[in-house]
C-alpha atoms as a printed R data frame, in Angstrom:
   type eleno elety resid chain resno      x      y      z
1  ATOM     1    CA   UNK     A     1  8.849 39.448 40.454
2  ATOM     2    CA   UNK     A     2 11.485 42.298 40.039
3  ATOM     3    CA   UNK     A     3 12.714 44.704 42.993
4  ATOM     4    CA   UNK     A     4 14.955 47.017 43.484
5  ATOM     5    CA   UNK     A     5 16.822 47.237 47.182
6  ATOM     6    CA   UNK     A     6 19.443 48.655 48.569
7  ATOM     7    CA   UNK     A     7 22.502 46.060 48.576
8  ATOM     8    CA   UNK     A     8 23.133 47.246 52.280
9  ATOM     9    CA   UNK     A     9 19.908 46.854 53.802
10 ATOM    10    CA   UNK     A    10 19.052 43.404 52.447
11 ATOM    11    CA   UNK     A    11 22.858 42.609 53.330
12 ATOM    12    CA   UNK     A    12 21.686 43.579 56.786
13 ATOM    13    CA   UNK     A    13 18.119 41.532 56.615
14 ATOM    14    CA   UNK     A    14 19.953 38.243 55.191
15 ATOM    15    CA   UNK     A    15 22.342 38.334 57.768
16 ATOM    16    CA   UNK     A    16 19.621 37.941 60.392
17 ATOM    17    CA   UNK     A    17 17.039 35.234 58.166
18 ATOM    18    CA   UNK     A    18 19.921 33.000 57.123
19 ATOM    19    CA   UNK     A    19 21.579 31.859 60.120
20 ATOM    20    CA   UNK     A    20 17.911 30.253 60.743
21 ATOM    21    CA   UNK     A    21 18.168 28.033 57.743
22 ATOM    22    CA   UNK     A    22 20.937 24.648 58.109
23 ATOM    23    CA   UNK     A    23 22.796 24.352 54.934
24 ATOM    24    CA   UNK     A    24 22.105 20.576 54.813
25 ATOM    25    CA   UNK     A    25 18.676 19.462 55.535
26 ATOM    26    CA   UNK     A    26 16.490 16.312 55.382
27 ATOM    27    CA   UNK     A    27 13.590 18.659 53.833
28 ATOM    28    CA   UNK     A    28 15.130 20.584 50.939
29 ATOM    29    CA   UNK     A    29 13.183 23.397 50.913
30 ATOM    30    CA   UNK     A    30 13.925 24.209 54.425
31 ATOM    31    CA   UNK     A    31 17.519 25.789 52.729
32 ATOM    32    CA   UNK     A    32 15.667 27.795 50.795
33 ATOM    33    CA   UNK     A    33 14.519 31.337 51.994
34 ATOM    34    CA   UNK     A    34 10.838 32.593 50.642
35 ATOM    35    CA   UNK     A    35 11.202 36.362 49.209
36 ATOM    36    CA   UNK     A    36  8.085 37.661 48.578
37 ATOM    37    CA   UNK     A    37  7.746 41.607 46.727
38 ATOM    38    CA   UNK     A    38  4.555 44.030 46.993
39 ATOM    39    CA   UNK     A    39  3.954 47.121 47.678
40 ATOM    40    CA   UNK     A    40  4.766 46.593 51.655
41 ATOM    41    CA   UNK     A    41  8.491 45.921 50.129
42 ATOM    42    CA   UNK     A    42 10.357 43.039 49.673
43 ATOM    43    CA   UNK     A    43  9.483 40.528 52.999
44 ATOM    44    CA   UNK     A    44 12.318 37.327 53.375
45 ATOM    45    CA   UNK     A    45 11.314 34.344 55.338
46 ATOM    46    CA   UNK     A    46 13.152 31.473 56.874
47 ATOM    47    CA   UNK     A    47 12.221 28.723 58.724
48 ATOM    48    CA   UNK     A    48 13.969 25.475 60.365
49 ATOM    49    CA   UNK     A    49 10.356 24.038 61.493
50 ATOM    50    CA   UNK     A    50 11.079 25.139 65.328
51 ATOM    51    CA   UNK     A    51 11.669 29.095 64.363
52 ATOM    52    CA   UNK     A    52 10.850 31.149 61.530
53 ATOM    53    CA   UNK     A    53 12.384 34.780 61.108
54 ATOM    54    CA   UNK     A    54 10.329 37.051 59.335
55 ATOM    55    CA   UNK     A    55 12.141 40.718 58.216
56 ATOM    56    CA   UNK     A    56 10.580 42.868 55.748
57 ATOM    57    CA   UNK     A    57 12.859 45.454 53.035
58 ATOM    58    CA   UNK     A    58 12.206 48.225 51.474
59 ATOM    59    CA   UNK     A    59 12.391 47.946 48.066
60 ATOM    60    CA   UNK     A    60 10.902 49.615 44.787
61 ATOM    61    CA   UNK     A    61  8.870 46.411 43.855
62 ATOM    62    CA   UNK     A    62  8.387 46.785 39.922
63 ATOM    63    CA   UNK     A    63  6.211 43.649 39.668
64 ATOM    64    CA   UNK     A    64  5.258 41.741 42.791
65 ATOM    65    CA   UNK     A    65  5.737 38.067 43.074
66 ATOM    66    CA   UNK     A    66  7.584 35.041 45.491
67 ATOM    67    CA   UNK     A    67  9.972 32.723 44.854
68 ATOM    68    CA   UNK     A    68 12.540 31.112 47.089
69 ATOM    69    CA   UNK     A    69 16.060 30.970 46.610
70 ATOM    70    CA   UNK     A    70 19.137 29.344 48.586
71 ATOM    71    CA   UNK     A    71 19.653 31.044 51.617
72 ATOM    72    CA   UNK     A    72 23.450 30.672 51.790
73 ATOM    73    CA   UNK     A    73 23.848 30.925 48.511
74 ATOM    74    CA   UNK     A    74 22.129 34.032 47.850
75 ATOM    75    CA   UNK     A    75 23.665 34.931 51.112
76 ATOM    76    CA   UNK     A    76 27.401 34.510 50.041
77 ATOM    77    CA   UNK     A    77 26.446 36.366 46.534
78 ATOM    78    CA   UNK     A    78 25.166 39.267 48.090
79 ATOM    79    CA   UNK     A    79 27.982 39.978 50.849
């Protein structure tokens, strides 16, 4: 996968998807946030089991893909 977005706008988008995910969880890949690229734009998903935020980026998506990454973590790299 490779995108290109706007370092404001997905500031904006992680702000609202991470605050679903807990930093220390039982199920690891609940800390993880799913980014997915295509030609919609770049979509980030979160999830703690009970609610799952879905916000979708635009982005110039070179080559689609998903991966997760560390929400907080990604969170704290980008701000």
């Amino acid at each position: 996968m490779k995108v290109t977005v706007e370092r404001s706008t997905l500031l904006k988008s992680l702000g609202h998807v991470h605050r679903v995910v807990e930093r220390r969880n039982t199920i690891p890949i609940l800390s993880n946030l799913l980014l997915r690229g295509s030609e919609d734009g770049l979509k980030l998903k979160a999830t703690d089991l009970d609610i799952e935020v879905v916000e979708t980026v635009p982005a110039d998506v070179v080559e689609p893909g998903a991966t997760t990454v560390p929400a907080h973590t990604l969170y704290d790299i980008v701000r």
